[in-house]
Short mmCIF file of C-alpha atoms and ligand atoms in Angstrom, two decimals:
data_model
loop_
_atom_site.label_atom_id
_atom_site.label_comp_id
_atom_site.label_asym_id
_atom_site.label_seq_id
_atom_site.Cartn_x
_atom_site.Cartn_y
_atom_site.Cartn_z
CA UNK A 1 -5.84 -24.94 -48.23
CA UNK A 2 -4.24 -23.43 -45.11
CA UNK A 3 -1.21 -21.13 -45.32
CA UNK A 4 1.80 -22.95 -46.82
CA UNK A 5 4.08 -21.67 -44.04
CA UNK A 6 4.32 -19.16 -41.18
CA UNK A 7 6.22 -16.66 -43.38
CA UNK A 8 3.13 -16.18 -45.57
CA UNK A 9 1.23 -15.08 -42.46
CA UNK A 10 4.10 -12.86 -41.24
CA UNK A 11 4.01 -10.86 -44.45
CA UNK A 12 0.19 -10.65 -44.61
CA UNK A 13 0.10 -9.68 -40.93
CA UNK A 14 2.51 -6.79 -41.40
CA UNK A 15 1.07 -5.58 -44.71
CA UNK A 16 -2.51 -5.50 -43.46
CA UNK A 17 -2.04 -4.28 -39.88
CA UNK A 18 -2.39 -7.45 -37.82
CA UNK A 19 1.11 -7.79 -36.31
CA UNK A 20 4.20 -5.61 -36.57
CA UNK A 21 7.76 -6.37 -35.42
CA UNK A 22 8.16 -4.54 -32.11
CA UNK A 23 10.50 -1.54 -31.62
CA UNK A 24 11.26 -1.50 -35.34
CA UNK A 25 12.47 2.11 -35.29
CA UNK A 26 15.39 0.94 -33.11
CA UNK A 27 16.14 -2.16 -35.13
CA UNK A 28 13.56 -4.31 -33.34
CA UNK A 29 13.70 -6.44 -30.21
CA UNK A 30 14.31 -10.14 -30.82
CA UNK A 31 11.03 -12.02 -31.09
CA UNK A 32 8.80 -9.25 -29.74
CA UNK A 33 5.70 -8.31 -31.72
CA UNK A 34 3.10 -5.55 -31.56
CA UNK A 35 -0.53 -6.15 -32.49
CA UNK A 36 -1.89 -3.58 -34.93
CA UNK A 37 -5.46 -2.31 -35.44
CA UNK A 38 -6.69 -5.62 -36.87
CA UNK A 39 -4.51 -7.84 -34.69
CA UNK A 40 -5.81 -6.38 -31.45
CA UNK A 41 -9.39 -7.00 -32.65
CA UNK A 42 -8.59 -10.59 -33.59
CA UNK A 43 -6.90 -11.26 -30.22
CA UNK A 44 -9.82 -9.68 -28.35
CA UNK A 45 -12.31 -11.75 -30.35
CA UNK A 46 -10.43 -14.98 -29.55
CA UNK A 47 -10.32 -14.09 -25.84
CA UNK A 48 -14.00 -13.10 -25.82
CA UNK A 49 -15.01 -16.30 -27.63
CA UNK A 50 -13.11 -18.32 -25.03
CA UNK A 51 -14.55 -16.40 -22.08
CA UNK A 52 -18.09 -16.64 -23.44
CA UNK A 53 -17.73 -20.35 -24.08
CA UNK A 54 -16.31 -21.20 -20.62
CA UNK A 55 -17.54 -18.57 -18.19
CA UNK A 56 -20.92 -17.54 -19.67
CA UNK A 57 -22.18 -20.66 -21.42
CA UNK A 58 -21.21 -23.19 -18.75
CA UNK A 59 -22.65 -23.23 -15.25
CA UNK A 60 -19.52 -24.46 -13.53
CA UNK A 61 -16.80 -21.88 -14.30
CA UNK A 62 -16.01 -18.51 -12.69
CA UNK A 63 -13.55 -15.92 -14.02
CA UNK A 64 -10.85 -13.92 -12.25
CA UNK A 65 -8.05 -11.49 -13.08
CA UNK A 66 -5.10 -11.77 -10.68
CA UNK A 67 -1.90 -9.72 -10.47
CA UNK A 68 0.99 -10.38 -12.82
CA UNK A 69 3.47 -9.83 -9.98
CA UNK A 70 2.74 -12.08 -7.03
CA UNK A 71 4.49 -12.61 -3.70
CA UNK A 72 7.81 -14.31 -4.47
CA UNK A 73 6.86 -17.12 -2.08
CA UNK A 74 4.19 -18.24 -4.58
CA UNK A 75 6.99 -19.16 -7.00
CA UNK A 76 9.13 -20.70 -4.28
CA UNK A 77 6.41 -23.14 -3.20
CA UNK A 78 4.97 -23.76 -6.68
CA UNK A 79 8.40 -25.17 -7.56
CA UNK A 80 9.12 -22.61 -10.28
CA UNK A 81 12.15 -21.07 -8.51
CA UNK A 82 13.81 -24.47 -8.30
CA UNK A 83 12.63 -26.19 -11.46
CA UNK A 84 11.36 -23.76 -14.10
CA UNK A 85 14.55 -24.23 -16.05
CA UNK A 86 15.72 -24.73 -19.57
CA UNK A 87 18.98 -26.63 -20.02
CA UNK A 88 21.57 -24.48 -21.80
CA UNK A 89 24.61 -25.52 -23.76
CA UNK A 90 27.19 -23.45 -25.62
CA UNK A 91 28.93 -24.37 -28.85
CA UNK A 92 32.68 -24.06 -28.15
CA UNK A 93 33.36 -23.37 -31.84
CA UNK A 94 30.91 -20.58 -32.76
CA UNK A 95 29.93 -19.60 -29.16
CA UNK A 96 26.25 -20.04 -30.05
CA UNK A 97 23.93 -20.76 -27.10
CA UNK A 98 21.09 -23.28 -27.40
CA UNK A 99 18.52 -25.30 -25.50
CA UNK A 100 20.05 -28.73 -24.96
CA UNK A 101 16.75 -30.53 -25.63
CA UNK A 102 16.40 -28.91 -29.06
CA UNK A 103 19.73 -30.11 -30.49
CA UNK A 104 19.32 -32.70 -33.25
CA UNK A 105 22.08 -35.30 -33.90
CA UNK A 106 24.42 -33.52 -31.45
CA UNK A 107 25.21 -30.91 -34.14
CA UNK A 108 25.36 -27.14 -33.59
CA UNK A 109 22.46 -25.59 -35.62
CA UNK A 110 24.73 -22.60 -36.48
CA UNK A 111 28.07 -24.13 -37.48
CA UNK A 112 27.53 -27.90 -37.49
CA UNK A 113 30.26 -28.61 -34.89
CA UNK A 114 29.72 -31.11 -32.05
CA UNK A 115 31.92 -29.52 -29.38
CA UNK A 116 29.62 -28.58 -26.49
CA UNK A 117 30.00 -27.22 -22.96
CA UNK A 118 28.27 -29.11 -20.12
CA UNK A 119 24.51 -28.48 -20.00
CA UNK A 120 23.50 -26.15 -17.15
CA UNK A 121 20.10 -25.02 -15.84
CA UNK A 122 18.81 -21.54 -16.66
CA UNK A 123 15.74 -20.30 -14.81
CA UNK A 124 13.34 -18.78 -17.33
CA UNK A 125 11.32 -16.61 -14.94
CA UNK A 126 11.76 -12.92 -15.76
CA UNK A 127 13.00 -11.01 -12.75
CA UNK A 128 12.27 -7.51 -11.58
CA UNK A 129 12.79 -5.47 -8.39
CA UNK A 130 10.02 -3.90 -6.37
CA UNK A 131 10.36 -0.47 -4.75
CA UNK A 132 13.19 2.06 -4.63
CA UNK A 133 15.80 -0.42 -3.45
CA UNK A 134 19.48 -1.05 -3.94
CA UNK A 135 20.41 -3.14 -6.95
CA UNK A 136 21.74 -5.95 -4.78
CA UNK A 137 18.87 -6.06 -2.23
CA UNK A 138 17.69 -9.69 -2.46
CA UNK A 139 14.44 -9.00 -0.60
CA UNK A 140 13.20 -6.81 -3.46
CA UNK A 141 13.38 -9.61 -6.03
CA UNK A 142 10.09 -10.40 -7.76
CA UNK A 143 9.03 -12.26 -10.89
CA UNK A 144 6.69 -11.55 -13.76
CA UNK A 145 4.39 -14.60 -13.71
CA UNK A 146 5.41 -17.43 -16.07
CA UNK A 147 1.86 -18.87 -15.96
CA UNK A 148 -1.51 -17.40 -14.99
CA UNK A 149 -2.38 -20.61 -13.12
CA UNK A 150 -0.77 -19.71 -9.77
CA UNK A 151 -2.95 -16.59 -9.47
CA UNK A 152 -5.93 -18.97 -9.65
CA UNK A 153 -4.62 -21.45 -7.06
CA UNK A 154 -3.90 -18.82 -4.43
CA UNK A 155 -7.44 -17.45 -4.94
CA UNK A 156 -9.16 -20.85 -4.82
CA UNK A 157 -10.63 -20.33 -1.36
CA UNK A 158 -11.62 -16.70 -2.04
CA UNK A 159 -13.59 -17.68 -5.14
CA UNK A 160 -15.05 -20.83 -3.65
CA UNK A 161 -16.39 -19.09 -0.56
CA UNK A 162 -17.41 -15.79 -2.19
CA UNK A 163 -19.32 -17.57 -4.98
CA UNK A 164 -20.53 -20.45 -2.71
CA UNK A 165 -19.20 -23.03 -5.13
CA UNK A 166 -19.27 -26.79 -4.71
CA UNK A 167 -17.00 -29.22 -6.54
CA UNK A 168 -16.61 -29.70 -9.40
CA UNK A 169 -16.05 -26.16 -10.62
CA UNK A 170 -13.46 -24.23 -12.58
CA UNK A 171 -11.75 -20.84 -12.42
CA UNK A 172 -10.68 -19.23 -15.68
CA UNK A 173 -8.19 -16.46 -16.25
CA UNK A 174 -6.76 -14.82 -19.34
CA UNK A 175 -3.72 -12.59 -19.26
CA UNK A 176 -0.05 -11.97 -19.95
CA UNK A 177 2.70 -14.35 -18.89
CA UNK A 178 6.43 -13.97 -19.29
CA UNK A 179 9.28 -16.41 -19.85
CA UNK A 180 12.89 -15.62 -20.56
CA UNK A 181 12.92 -18.10 -23.44
CA UNK A 182 16.44 -19.11 -24.54
CA UNK A 183 15.40 -19.57 -28.15
CA UNK A 184 12.25 -17.57 -28.89
CA UNK A 185 11.17 -17.45 -32.52
CA UNK A 186 8.82 -18.50 -35.28
CA UNK A 187 6.85 -15.25 -35.21
CA UNK A 188 4.28 -15.18 -32.36
CA UNK A 189 4.67 -18.90 -31.62
CA UNK A 190 7.39 -18.52 -28.99
CA UNK A 191 7.93 -15.10 -27.44
CA UNK A 192 9.10 -13.86 -24.04
CA UNK A 193 5.86 -11.98 -23.43
CA UNK A 194 2.67 -13.80 -24.40
CA UNK A 195 -0.91 -14.33 -23.33
CA UNK A 196 -2.48 -17.40 -21.81
CA UNK A 197 -6.08 -18.59 -21.41
CA UNK A 198 -5.98 -20.99 -18.50
CA UNK A 199 -8.67 -22.76 -16.53
CA UNK A 200 -8.18 -24.77 -13.35
CA UNK A 201 -10.98 -27.29 -12.94
CA UNK A 202 -11.23 -28.45 -9.31
CA UNK A 203 -12.53 -31.94 -8.64
CA UNK A 204 -12.62 -34.52 -5.87
CA UNK A 205 -9.49 -36.65 -5.23
CA UNK A 206 -11.63 -39.70 -6.08
CA UNK A 207 -12.85 -38.35 -9.44
CA UNK A 208 -11.86 -40.14 -12.64
CA UNK A 209 -9.02 -37.78 -13.45
CA UNK A 210 -7.78 -39.40 -16.60
CA UNK A 211 -11.31 -39.45 -18.05
CA UNK A 212 -11.63 -35.77 -17.18
CA UNK A 213 -8.44 -35.03 -19.14
CA UNK A 214 -10.06 -36.78 -22.13
CA UNK A 215 -13.28 -34.82 -21.57
CA UNK A 216 -11.46 -31.48 -21.70
CA UNK A 217 -9.43 -32.56 -24.74
CA UNK A 218 -12.72 -33.26 -26.55
CA UNK A 219 -14.22 -29.96 -25.40
CA UNK A 220 -11.23 -28.01 -26.74
CA UNK A 221 -11.17 -29.90 -30.05
CA UNK A 222 -14.78 -28.83 -30.44
CA UNK A 223 -13.96 -25.25 -29.47
CA UNK A 224 -11.04 -24.99 -31.90
CA UNK A 225 -13.42 -26.32 -34.55
CA UNK A 226 -15.82 -23.49 -33.73
CA UNK A 227 -12.96 -21.04 -34.40
CA UNK A 228 -12.58 -22.50 -37.89
CA UNK A 229 -9.55 -24.73 -37.23
CA UNK A 230 -9.75 -27.94 -39.24
CA UNK A 231 -9.52 -31.13 -37.13
CA UNK A 232 -7.06 -32.47 -39.72
CA UNK A 233 -4.56 -29.83 -38.63
CA UNK A 234 -4.73 -30.83 -34.96
CA UNK A 235 -2.97 -33.78 -33.40
CA UNK A 236 -3.05 -35.20 -29.88
CA UNK A 237 0.25 -35.88 -28.14
CA UNK A 238 0.24 -37.96 -24.98
CA UNK A 239 3.21 -36.50 -23.09
CA UNK A 240 5.48 -39.37 -21.97
CA UNK A 241 6.07 -39.78 -18.22
CA UNK A 242 9.70 -38.60 -18.38
CA UNK A 243 8.65 -35.31 -20.04
CA UNK A 244 5.84 -34.42 -17.61
CA UNK A 245 6.09 -31.16 -15.61
CA UNK A 246 6.84 -31.63 -11.91
CA UNK A 247 3.17 -31.18 -10.96
CA UNK A 248 1.57 -33.41 -13.60
CA UNK A 249 0.46 -37.05 -13.54
CA UNK A 250 -0.87 -36.90 -17.10
CA UNK A 251 -0.73 -34.29 -19.86
CA UNK A 252 -2.16 -34.35 -23.37
CA UNK A 253 -0.95 -31.63 -25.73
CA UNK A 254 -3.11 -30.47 -28.60
CA UNK A 255 -0.65 -29.77 -31.39
CA UNK A 256 -1.26 -27.66 -34.50
CA UNK A 257 0.33 -28.09 -37.93
CA UNK A 258 2.32 -24.81 -37.73
CA UNK A 259 4.99 -26.12 -40.13
CA UNK A 260 3.16 -27.81 -43.02
CA UNK A 261 6.33 -27.50 -45.10
CA UNK A 262 8.44 -29.54 -42.67
CA UNK A 263 8.84 -33.22 -42.03
CA UNK A 264 7.87 -32.57 -38.40
CA UNK A 265 4.98 -30.11 -38.80
CA UNK A 266 3.52 -30.16 -35.26
CA UNK A 267 4.03 -27.72 -32.39
CA UNK A 268 2.07 -27.34 -29.16
CA UNK A 269 -1.07 -25.22 -29.27
CA UNK A 270 -2.17 -26.06 -25.74
CA UNK A 271 -1.84 -28.63 -22.98
CA UNK A 272 -4.40 -30.37 -20.76
CA UNK A 273 -2.82 -31.55 -17.51
CA UNK A 274 -3.91 -33.45 -14.43
CA UNK A 275 -2.07 -31.35 -11.85
CA UNK A 276 -3.24 -33.55 -8.95
CA UNK A 277 -3.60 -31.72 -5.59
CA UNK A 278 -0.01 -30.49 -5.90
CA UNK A 279 -0.68 -26.76 -6.07
CA UNK A 280 -3.46 -26.38 -3.51
CA UNK A 281 -1.66 -28.52 -0.93
CA UNK A 282 1.76 -26.93 -1.49
CA UNK A 283 0.33 -23.44 -0.80
CA UNK A 284 -1.46 -24.62 2.38
CA UNK A 285 -0.36 -24.11 5.97
CA UNK A 286 -1.80 -27.40 7.28
CA UNK A 287 -0.28 -29.86 4.83
CA UNK A 288 2.46 -31.98 6.43
CA UNK A 289 5.01 -34.42 5.03
CA UNK A 290 5.50 -38.08 6.09
CA UNK A 291 7.42 -36.93 9.18
CA UNK A 292 4.62 -34.60 10.24
CA UNK A 293 6.55 -31.45 9.25
CA UNK A 294 4.67 -28.54 7.63
CA UNK A 295 5.56 -28.42 3.94
CA UNK A 296 4.79 -24.70 3.81
CA UNK A 297 5.73 -22.80 7.02
CA UNK A 298 5.10 -19.44 5.27
CA UNK A 299 1.46 -19.94 4.28
CA UNK A 300 -1.27 -18.39 6.44
CA UNK A 301 -4.18 -20.23 4.78
CA UNK A 302 -5.35 -23.77 4.28
CA UNK A 303 -6.68 -24.26 0.75
CA UNK A 304 -8.54 -27.45 1.56
CA UNK A 305 -12.21 -28.08 0.83
CA UNK A 306 -14.91 -29.52 3.08
CA UNK A 307 -17.17 -31.89 1.18
CA UNK A 308 -20.60 -31.79 2.82
CA UNK A 309 -22.04 -35.07 1.43
CA UNK A 310 -19.05 -37.19 2.57
CA UNK A 311 -18.12 -34.96 5.57
CA UNK A 312 -14.53 -35.16 4.39
CA UNK A 313 -11.89 -32.43 4.14
CA UNK A 314 -9.37 -32.71 1.30
CA UNK A 315 -7.27 -30.84 -1.22
CA UNK A 316 -9.12 -30.88 -4.55
CA UNK A 317 -7.39 -32.25 -7.63
CA UNK A 318 -7.07 -30.09 -10.69
CA UNK A 319 -7.51 -30.64 -14.42
CA UNK A 320 -5.91 -27.74 -16.25
CA UNK A 321 -6.56 -26.84 -19.89
CA UNK A 322 -3.88 -24.21 -20.66
CA UNK A 323 -3.95 -22.49 -24.05
CA UNK A 324 -1.98 -19.64 -25.58
CA UNK A 325 -3.83 -16.67 -27.10
CA UNK A 326 -1.01 -15.95 -29.55
CA UNK A 327 -0.67 -19.55 -30.68
CA UNK A 328 -4.45 -19.75 -31.15
CA UNK A 329 -4.37 -16.54 -33.20
CA UNK A 330 -1.56 -17.93 -35.36
CA UNK A 331 -3.40 -21.24 -35.90
CA UNK A 332 -6.60 -19.37 -36.73
CA UNK A 333 -4.78 -17.16 -39.27
CA UNK A 334 -3.00 -20.11 -40.87
CA UNK A 335 -6.18 -22.16 -41.16
CA UNK A 336 -8.21 -19.23 -42.52
CA UNK A 337 -5.68 -18.43 -45.24
CA UNK A 338 -6.83 -19.32 -48.76
CA UNK A 339 -6.30 -18.17 -52.32
CA UNK A 340 -8.85 -17.82 -55.09
CA UNK A 341 -8.52 -16.84 -58.75
CA UNK A 342 -10.97 -14.30 -60.15
CA UNK A 343 -12.44 -14.04 -63.70
CA UNK A 344 -9.39 -12.08 -64.86
CA UNK A 345 -7.05 -14.85 -63.72
CA UNK A 346 -5.74 -12.80 -60.76
CA UNK A 347 -5.00 -14.64 -57.53
CA UNK A 348 -6.65 -13.15 -54.44
CA UNK A 349 -5.98 -13.94 -50.80
CA UNK A 350 -9.13 -14.64 -48.81
CA UNK A 351 -8.91 -14.92 -45.05
CA UNK A 352 -11.84 -17.20 -44.26
CA UNK A 353 -12.00 -16.24 -40.59
CA UNK A 354 -14.94 -17.47 -38.58
CA UNK A 355 -17.31 -14.43 -38.56
CA UNK A 356 -17.16 -14.21 -34.75
CA UNK A 357 -13.37 -13.68 -34.99
CA UNK A 358 -13.23 -11.34 -38.00
CA UNK A 359 -11.76 -7.97 -36.91
CA UNK A 360 -14.26 -6.12 -39.12
CA UNK A 361 -17.70 -7.59 -39.71
CA UNK A 362 -18.96 -5.33 -42.49
CA UNK A 363 -17.39 -2.83 -44.88
CA UNK A 364 -19.71 -0.19 -46.37
CA UNK A 365 -18.56 0.80 -49.84
CA UNK A 366 -20.13 3.55 -51.99
CA UNK A 367 -20.14 2.70 -55.69
CA UNK A 368 -19.67 6.35 -56.69
CA UNK A 369 -17.66 8.47 -54.27
CA UNK A 370 -18.35 11.69 -56.18
CA UNK A 371 -22.12 11.37 -55.61
CA UNK A 372 -22.88 13.06 -52.27
CA UNK A 373 -26.23 11.27 -51.86
CA UNK A 374 -24.59 7.85 -52.23
CA UNK A 375 -21.71 8.76 -49.90
CA UNK A 376 -24.17 10.21 -47.38
CA UNK A 377 -26.31 7.08 -47.45
CA UNK A 378 -23.26 4.78 -47.10
CA UNK A 379 -21.95 6.76 -44.10
CA UNK A 380 -25.39 6.75 -42.48
CA UNK A 381 -25.60 2.95 -42.87
CA UNK A 382 -22.14 2.58 -41.32
CA UNK A 383 -23.18 4.73 -38.35
CA UNK A 384 -26.43 2.80 -37.90
CA UNK A 385 -24.55 -0.54 -37.81
CA UNK A 386 -21.80 0.68 -35.47
CA UNK A 387 -23.63 0.06 -32.17
CA UNK A 388 -24.27 -3.61 -33.05
CA UNK A 389 -21.21 -4.69 -34.99
CA UNK A 390 -17.80 -3.48 -36.10
CA UNK A 391 -18.29 -1.70 -39.44
CA UNK A 392 -15.99 0.49 -41.55
CA UNK A 393 -16.57 2.88 -44.43
CA UNK A 394 -14.11 2.84 -47.34
CA UNK A 395 -14.11 4.82 -50.57
CA UNK A 396 -10.38 4.85 -51.31
CA UNK A 397 -10.44 2.75 -54.50
CA UNK A 398 -12.47 1.10 -57.20
CA UNK A 399 -14.98 -1.51 -56.06
CA UNK A 400 -12.81 -4.48 -57.19
CA UNK A 401 -9.88 -3.25 -55.15
CA UNK A 402 -12.06 -2.53 -52.13
CA UNK A 403 -13.53 -6.06 -52.21
CA UNK A 404 -10.05 -7.57 -52.52
CA UNK A 405 -8.79 -5.58 -49.51
CA UNK A 406 -11.67 -6.72 -47.32
CA UNK A 407 -11.29 -10.37 -48.45
CA UNK A 408 -7.63 -10.27 -47.45
CA UNK A 409 -8.44 -9.19 -43.88
CA UNK A 410 -11.36 -11.60 -43.51
CA UNK A 411 -14.33 -9.19 -43.51
CA UNK A 412 -17.36 -11.51 -43.95
CA UNK A 413 -19.61 -8.92 -45.63
CA UNK A 414 -19.14 -6.03 -48.05
CA UNK A 415 -22.14 -3.76 -48.44
CA UNK A 416 -22.34 -1.71 -51.60
CA UNK A 417 -24.46 1.41 -51.91
CA UNK A 418 -25.28 2.27 -55.54
CA UNK A 419 -27.56 4.54 -57.55
CA UNK A 420 -30.46 2.15 -57.21
CA UNK A 421 -30.10 2.25 -53.40
CA UNK A 422 -31.30 5.85 -53.47
CA UNK A 423 -34.52 4.64 -55.10
CA UNK A 424 -35.27 1.32 -53.42
CA UNK A 425 -33.63 1.80 -49.98
CA UNK A 426 -31.75 -1.48 -50.51
CA UNK A 427 -28.06 -2.43 -50.73
CA UNK A 428 -25.98 -5.26 -52.17
CA UNK A 429 -24.50 -7.62 -49.57
CA UNK A 430 -21.51 -9.60 -50.86
CA UNK A 431 -20.37 -12.79 -49.16
CA UNK A 432 -16.59 -13.05 -48.67
CA UNK A 433 -16.34 -16.81 -49.22
CA UNK A 434 -18.69 -17.31 -52.17
CA UNK A 435 -18.50 -13.81 -53.68
CA UNK A 436 -22.27 -14.13 -54.13
CA UNK A 437 -24.37 -10.99 -53.80
CA UNK A 438 -27.89 -10.42 -52.57
CA UNK A 439 -30.08 -7.36 -52.37
CA UNK A 440 -31.21 -6.51 -48.83
CA UNK A 441 -33.48 -3.70 -47.57
CA UNK A 442 -31.57 -1.21 -45.40
CA UNK A 443 -34.24 -1.56 -42.72
CA UNK A 444 -33.48 -5.32 -42.48
CA UNK A 445 -29.71 -5.08 -42.85
CA UNK A 446 -28.63 -5.16 -39.17
CA UNK A 447 -30.75 -8.23 -38.44
CA UNK A 448 -29.64 -9.94 -41.65
CA UNK A 449 -25.96 -9.50 -40.74
CA UNK A 450 -26.31 -10.32 -37.05
CA UNK A 451 -27.97 -13.65 -37.86
CA UNK A 452 -25.04 -14.61 -40.08
CA UNK A 453 -22.38 -13.41 -37.63
CA UNK A 454 -23.58 -15.64 -34.80
CA UNK A 455 -20.83 -17.89 -33.43
CA UNK A 456 -20.71 -21.35 -34.92
CA UNK A 457 -22.66 -23.44 -32.43
CA UNK A 458 -20.54 -25.48 -30.04
CA UNK A 459 -22.31 -28.55 -28.68
CA UNK A 460 -23.58 -27.83 -25.15
CA UNK A 461 -21.18 -29.26 -22.57
CA UNK A 462 -22.04 -32.65 -21.18
CA UNK A 463 -22.52 -32.62 -17.45
CA UNK A 464 -19.53 -33.93 -15.57
N1 GAP B 1 -0.05 -23.51 -16.53
C1 GAP B 1 0.49 -24.50 -17.41
C2 GAP B 1 1.31 -23.90 -18.47
O1 GAP B 1 1.67 -22.75 -18.42
P1 GAP B 1 2.51 -24.46 -20.70
O2 GAP B 1 2.37 -25.67 -21.60
O3 GAP B 1 3.88 -24.10 -20.26
O4 GAP B 1 1.57 -24.77 -19.46
C3 GAP B 1 0.49 -23.27 -21.83
O5 GAP B 1 1.84 -23.21 -21.39
C4 GAP B 1 0.36 -22.64 -23.19
O6 GAP B 1 0.88 -21.30 -23.16
C5 GAP B 1 1.17 -23.33 -24.29
O7 GAP B 1 0.50 -24.46 -24.80
C6 GAP B 1 1.28 -22.22 -25.33
O8 GAP B 1 0.08 -22.12 -26.07
C7 GAP B 1 1.42 -20.98 -24.44
N2 GAP B 1 2.84 -20.61 -24.32
C8 GAP B 1 3.74 -21.11 -23.45
N3 GAP B 1 4.95 -20.53 -23.63
C9 GAP B 1 4.81 -19.65 -24.65
C10 GAP B 1 5.69 -18.73 -25.32
N4 GAP B 1 6.95 -18.58 -24.94
N5 GAP B 1 5.20 -17.99 -26.34
C11 GAP B 1 3.90 -18.11 -26.72
N6 GAP B 1 3.02 -18.94 -26.12
C12 GAP B 1 3.46 -19.71 -25.10
#
């Protein structure tokens, strides 16, 4: 049973230190969120799982970390300055402002009227100014990147030559992106500052691009499964031609059931797009249009690729799986949410996070906090586990309460130190999901836990 709605997660997230509303002491900042002690661990674990899966476990992907602020010309030629727009309309009655494509039945979502202004484009790139310049100096204008992808394209040649790569190969990047969303909302689903995990997979212009889109869709379905997301809660949306981004010939969105309580429960978790050779050619100095005119007179590089076997030079095509960290975290939290009733008839929340994602892997709990030998042994066990996994020590309540607290934040194992531990050098290890307990020797504890914390195996990638 996943979470019944996003609000259930919002309240758990705040109560237990995953996500807080940002700038709360000043009344908040619309749709901005801060990740707390457990939230930052969960985000890091998602990003690390992704990086390990793509960059370490495959042989055909490199990683980079490019700047957030790039030369403005990147956004001119990528098409974002001209086309990265939302269409805005205002309600003449209540003065509310909305995205035109989100209006249902031509009715204002605030007041129900149908009296609209003309729709007009609104560029959603966040602007800033570089250097100590006058407010109106147009040459100082810069943007916070709206996607991490462009930082990859402009580094294609650097990576390819430095790492002596041959096609096909991918470049992965994870980092912050910014969009001046007209209607942010639904917790961390749509915010103006968010994180992306993007990979540009470069292939020959004669590759079977549509099949490669399907291949990456399958790979990601498998990966989301390894994070504990049920396949039943994912849905594939073939983006219709008229809705495709300016660079895409085909896009499949993987949607997640973020709104189980609604008639239309799906929202985008990620997209997998065939971006053609649009980006590499548009940033290249040698590419010309039908009349022989350079399409990019500002570029100083040619981002083409020489294919040794065919002795041909071309601009590689790109298959792009683009996922959001925050949307993955929200899907993971919603899918992990469950409730269980104990012997006393009390309902407990259990966050059945995949062990690799759990913010805390083991909680060490002394059964008697007034017994210095037990406390000492529990703290020593915590310290001995620290170098290999994230462990915490807690003695701030009775054992039932301590278990319940750890269940609610998804800690896979609770380790109890009791009187008998002093005699037999063993502890009780309690499993979060089954509540079953087993007695384990302290000397074997680290290995016992590590074995059970191993990531769920993802099938090895098929060769492309
Ligand atoms: N480079 C292609 C690209 O950026 P996108 O579909 O616009 O494609 C990719 O974004 C992913 O980034 C989305 O599927 C979503 O997970 C995440 N994302 C986009 N805008 C977001 C926002 N305002 N808040 C949170 N996540 C967002």
